[in-house]
mmCIF file of C-alpha atoms in Angstrom:
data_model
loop_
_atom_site.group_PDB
_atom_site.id
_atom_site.type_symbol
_atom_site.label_atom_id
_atom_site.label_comp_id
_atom_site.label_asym_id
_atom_site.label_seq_id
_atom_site.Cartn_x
_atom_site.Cartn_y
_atom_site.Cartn_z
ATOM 1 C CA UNK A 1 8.207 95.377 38.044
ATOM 2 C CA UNK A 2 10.919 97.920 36.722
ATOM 3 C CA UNK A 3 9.613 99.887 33.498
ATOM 4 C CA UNK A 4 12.715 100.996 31.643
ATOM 5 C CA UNK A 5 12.967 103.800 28.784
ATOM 6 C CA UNK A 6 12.758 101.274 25.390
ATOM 7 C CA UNK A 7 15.394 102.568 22.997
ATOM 8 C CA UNK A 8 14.189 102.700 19.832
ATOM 9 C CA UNK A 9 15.570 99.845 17.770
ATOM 10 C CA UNK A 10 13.411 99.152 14.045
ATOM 11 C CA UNK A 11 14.208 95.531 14.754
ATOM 12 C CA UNK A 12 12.119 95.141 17.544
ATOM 13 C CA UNK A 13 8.411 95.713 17.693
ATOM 14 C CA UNK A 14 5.939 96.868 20.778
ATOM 15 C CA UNK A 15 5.128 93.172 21.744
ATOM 16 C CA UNK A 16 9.025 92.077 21.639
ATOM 17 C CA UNK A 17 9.690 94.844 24.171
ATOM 18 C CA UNK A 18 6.451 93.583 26.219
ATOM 19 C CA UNK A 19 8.572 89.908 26.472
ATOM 20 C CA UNK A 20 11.768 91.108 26.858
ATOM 21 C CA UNK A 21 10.740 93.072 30.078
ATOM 22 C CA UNK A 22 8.847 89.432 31.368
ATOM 23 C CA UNK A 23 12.648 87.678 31.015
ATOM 24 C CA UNK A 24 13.978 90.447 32.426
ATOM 25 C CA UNK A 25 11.793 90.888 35.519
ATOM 26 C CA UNK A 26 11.836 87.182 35.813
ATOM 27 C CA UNK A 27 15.561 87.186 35.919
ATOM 28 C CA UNK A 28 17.109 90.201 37.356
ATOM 29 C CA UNK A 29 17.323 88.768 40.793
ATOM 30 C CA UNK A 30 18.901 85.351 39.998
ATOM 31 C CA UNK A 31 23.083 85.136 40.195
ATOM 32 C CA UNK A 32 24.328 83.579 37.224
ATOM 33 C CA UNK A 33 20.906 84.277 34.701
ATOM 34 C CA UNK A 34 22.989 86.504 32.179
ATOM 35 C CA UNK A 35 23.050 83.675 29.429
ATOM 36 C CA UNK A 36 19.539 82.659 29.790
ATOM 37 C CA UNK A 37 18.411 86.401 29.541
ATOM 38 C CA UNK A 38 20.504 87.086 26.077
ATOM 39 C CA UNK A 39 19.347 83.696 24.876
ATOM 40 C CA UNK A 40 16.041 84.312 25.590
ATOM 41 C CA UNK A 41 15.901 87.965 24.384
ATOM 42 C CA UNK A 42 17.956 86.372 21.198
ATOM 43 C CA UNK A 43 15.303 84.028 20.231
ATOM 44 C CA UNK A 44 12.268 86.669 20.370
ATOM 45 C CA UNK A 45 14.595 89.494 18.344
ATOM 46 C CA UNK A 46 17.026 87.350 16.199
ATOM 47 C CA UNK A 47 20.261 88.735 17.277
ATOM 48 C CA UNK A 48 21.777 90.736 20.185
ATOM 49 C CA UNK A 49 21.641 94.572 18.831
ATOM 50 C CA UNK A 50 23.527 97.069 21.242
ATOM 51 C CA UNK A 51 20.841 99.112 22.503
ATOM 52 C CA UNK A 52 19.194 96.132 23.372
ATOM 53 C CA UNK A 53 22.010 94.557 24.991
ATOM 54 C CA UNK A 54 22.208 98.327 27.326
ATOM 55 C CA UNK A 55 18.856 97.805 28.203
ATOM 56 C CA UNK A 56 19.283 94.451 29.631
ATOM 57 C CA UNK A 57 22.240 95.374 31.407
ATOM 58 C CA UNK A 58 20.205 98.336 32.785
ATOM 59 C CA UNK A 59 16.943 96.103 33.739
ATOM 60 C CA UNK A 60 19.171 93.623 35.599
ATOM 61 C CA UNK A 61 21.509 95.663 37.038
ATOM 62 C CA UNK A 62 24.430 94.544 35.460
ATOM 63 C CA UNK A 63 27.836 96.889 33.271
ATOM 64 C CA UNK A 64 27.032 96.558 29.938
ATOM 65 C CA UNK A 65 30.509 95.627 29.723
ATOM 66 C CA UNK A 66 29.429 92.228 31.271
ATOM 67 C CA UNK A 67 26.668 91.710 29.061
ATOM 68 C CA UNK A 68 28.832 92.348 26.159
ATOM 69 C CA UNK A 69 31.663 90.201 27.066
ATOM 70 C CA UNK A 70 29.149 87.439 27.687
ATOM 71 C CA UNK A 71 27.399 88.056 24.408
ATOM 72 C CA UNK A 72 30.954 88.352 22.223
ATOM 73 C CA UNK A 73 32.298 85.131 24.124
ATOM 74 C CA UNK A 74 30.044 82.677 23.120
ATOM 75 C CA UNK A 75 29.120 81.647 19.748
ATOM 76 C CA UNK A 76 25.730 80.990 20.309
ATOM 77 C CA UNK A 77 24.979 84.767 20.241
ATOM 78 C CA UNK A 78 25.100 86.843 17.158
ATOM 79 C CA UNK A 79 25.102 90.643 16.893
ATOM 80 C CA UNK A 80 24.013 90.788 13.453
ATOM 81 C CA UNK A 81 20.832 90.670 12.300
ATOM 82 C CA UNK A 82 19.996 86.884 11.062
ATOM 83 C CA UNK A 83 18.408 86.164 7.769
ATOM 84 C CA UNK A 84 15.252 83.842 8.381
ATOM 85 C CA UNK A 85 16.670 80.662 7.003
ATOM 86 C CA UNK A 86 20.128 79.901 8.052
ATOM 87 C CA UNK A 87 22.102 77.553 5.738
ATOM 88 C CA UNK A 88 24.636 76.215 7.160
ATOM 89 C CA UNK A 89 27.219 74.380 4.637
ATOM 90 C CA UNK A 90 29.432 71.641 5.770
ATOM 91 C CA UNK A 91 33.128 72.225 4.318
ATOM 92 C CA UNK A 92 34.354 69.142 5.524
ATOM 93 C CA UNK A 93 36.725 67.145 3.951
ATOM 94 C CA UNK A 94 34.176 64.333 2.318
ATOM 95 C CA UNK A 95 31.889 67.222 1.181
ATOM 96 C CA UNK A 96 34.912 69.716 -0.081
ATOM 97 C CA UNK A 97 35.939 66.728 -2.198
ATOM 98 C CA UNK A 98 32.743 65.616 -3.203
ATOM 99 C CA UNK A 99 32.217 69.312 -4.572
ATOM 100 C CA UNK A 100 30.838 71.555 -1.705
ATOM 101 C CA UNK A 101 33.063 74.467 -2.809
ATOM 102 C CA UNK A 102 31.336 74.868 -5.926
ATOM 103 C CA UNK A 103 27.587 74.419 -4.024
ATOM 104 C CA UNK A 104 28.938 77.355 -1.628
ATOM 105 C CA UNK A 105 30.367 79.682 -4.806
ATOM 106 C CA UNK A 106 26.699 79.125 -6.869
ATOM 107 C CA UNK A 107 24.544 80.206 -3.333
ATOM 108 C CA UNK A 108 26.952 83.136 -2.665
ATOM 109 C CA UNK A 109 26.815 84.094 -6.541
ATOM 110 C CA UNK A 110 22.891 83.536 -6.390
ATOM 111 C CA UNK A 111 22.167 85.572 -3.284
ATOM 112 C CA UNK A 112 24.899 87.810 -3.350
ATOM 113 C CA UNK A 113 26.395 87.033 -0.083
ATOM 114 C CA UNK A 114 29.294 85.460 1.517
ATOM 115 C CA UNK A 115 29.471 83.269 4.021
ATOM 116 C CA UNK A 116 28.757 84.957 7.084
ATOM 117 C CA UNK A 117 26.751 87.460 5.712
ATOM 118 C CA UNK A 118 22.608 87.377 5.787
ATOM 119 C CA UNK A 119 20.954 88.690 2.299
ATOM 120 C CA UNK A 120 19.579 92.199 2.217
ATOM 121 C CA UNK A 121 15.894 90.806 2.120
ATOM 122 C CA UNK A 122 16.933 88.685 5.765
ATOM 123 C CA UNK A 123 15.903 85.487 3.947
ATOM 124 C CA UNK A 124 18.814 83.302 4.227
ATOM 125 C CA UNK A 125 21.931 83.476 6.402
ATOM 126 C CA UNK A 126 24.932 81.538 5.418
ATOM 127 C CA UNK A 127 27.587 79.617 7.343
ATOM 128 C CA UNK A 128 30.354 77.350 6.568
ATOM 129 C CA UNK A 129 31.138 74.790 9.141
ATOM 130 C CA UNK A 130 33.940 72.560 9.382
ATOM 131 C CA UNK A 131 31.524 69.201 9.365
ATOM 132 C CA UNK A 132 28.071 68.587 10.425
ATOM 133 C CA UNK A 133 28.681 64.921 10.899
ATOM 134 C CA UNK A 134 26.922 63.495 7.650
ATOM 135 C CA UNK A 135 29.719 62.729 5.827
ATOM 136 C CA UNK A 136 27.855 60.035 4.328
ATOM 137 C CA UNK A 137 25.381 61.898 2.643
ATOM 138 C CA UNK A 138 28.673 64.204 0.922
ATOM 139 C CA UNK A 139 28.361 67.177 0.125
ATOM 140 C CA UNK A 140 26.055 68.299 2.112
ATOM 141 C CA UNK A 141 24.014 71.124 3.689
ATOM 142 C CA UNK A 142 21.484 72.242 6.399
ATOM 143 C CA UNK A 143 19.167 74.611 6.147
ATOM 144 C CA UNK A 144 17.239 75.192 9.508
ATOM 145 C CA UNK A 145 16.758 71.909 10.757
ATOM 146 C CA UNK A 146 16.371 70.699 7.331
ATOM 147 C CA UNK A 147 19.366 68.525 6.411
ATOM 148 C CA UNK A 148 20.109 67.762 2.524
ATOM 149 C CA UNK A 149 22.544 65.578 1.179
ATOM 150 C CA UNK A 150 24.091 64.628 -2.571
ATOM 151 C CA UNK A 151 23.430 68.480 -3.156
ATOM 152 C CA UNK A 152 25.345 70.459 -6.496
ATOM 153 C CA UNK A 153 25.594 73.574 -7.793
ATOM 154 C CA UNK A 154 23.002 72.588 -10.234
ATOM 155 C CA UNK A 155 20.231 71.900 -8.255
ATOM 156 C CA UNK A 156 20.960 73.610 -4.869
ATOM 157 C CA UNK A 157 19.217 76.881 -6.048
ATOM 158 C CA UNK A 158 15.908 75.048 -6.944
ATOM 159 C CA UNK A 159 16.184 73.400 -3.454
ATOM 160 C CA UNK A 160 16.718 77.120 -1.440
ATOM 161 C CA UNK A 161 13.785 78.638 -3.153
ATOM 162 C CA UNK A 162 11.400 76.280 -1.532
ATOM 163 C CA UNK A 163 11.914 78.523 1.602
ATOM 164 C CA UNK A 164 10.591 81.656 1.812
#
């Protein structure tokens, strides 16, 4: 087992480090493990931040340069820190008609964020997509794995503070 020099990162606590260096040592010697390693290390932290990134390159002997191109590639990594709801707002055609532009203009007036962004607190994170495939349900949102359709401005506020 390889015991690396933790850089000190406020995101990520003592026992984070502890599992990180578990998918590391369980990886380091398998060709092609780079995605499961970020994904992995993703879902304990939240995101990808760069010093953690460096230290995964380090523990598996791999350029960082690798390990960021991998991580910048594909969308399923982020390098920003993630709010812990995500809401992610369809902007479809059915749901832009049906009035999703105004649900997306009251959240980012409520929370003071735009989409993309995470609020200050790391409550929500919020992403427009171009359809989730409920166009039935118009306009319509997701938040987590929660989906909810026939939202509006008016009552999509009393719906987000529900989760904490």
């Amino acid at each position: 087992m390889i015991q690396l020099n933790r850089p000190q990162n406020p995101d990520i606590q003592e026992n984070m480090w502890d599992k990180i260096d578990e998918i590391i040592n369980s990886n380091k010697n398998k060709a092609g493990s780079v995605i499961t390693v970020l994904r992995e290390c993703q879902n304990i932290v939240g995101y990808l931040p760069l010093d953690l990134m460096d230290y995964i390159a380090t523990g598996i002997n791999i350029p960082a340069s690798h390990i960021f191109g991998v991580a910048t590639f594909y969308a399923l990594f982020s390098l920003k820190p993630k709010g812990r709801h995500t809401i992610r707002v369809c902007m479809g055609t059915a749901c832009y008609v049906k009035g999703i532009k105004e649900v997306m203009d009251r959240i980012e007036q409520e929370f003071k964020i735009k989409a993309g962004e995470t609020t200050e607190d790391r409550r929500f994170s919020i992403e427009a997509v171009r359809c989730l495939g409920a166009c039935g349900l118009a306009p319509v949102l997701v938040v987590d794995k929660d989906t909810h359709g026939g939202v509006s401005s008016d009552k999509i506020i009393s719906i987000l503070e529900t989760y904490k």
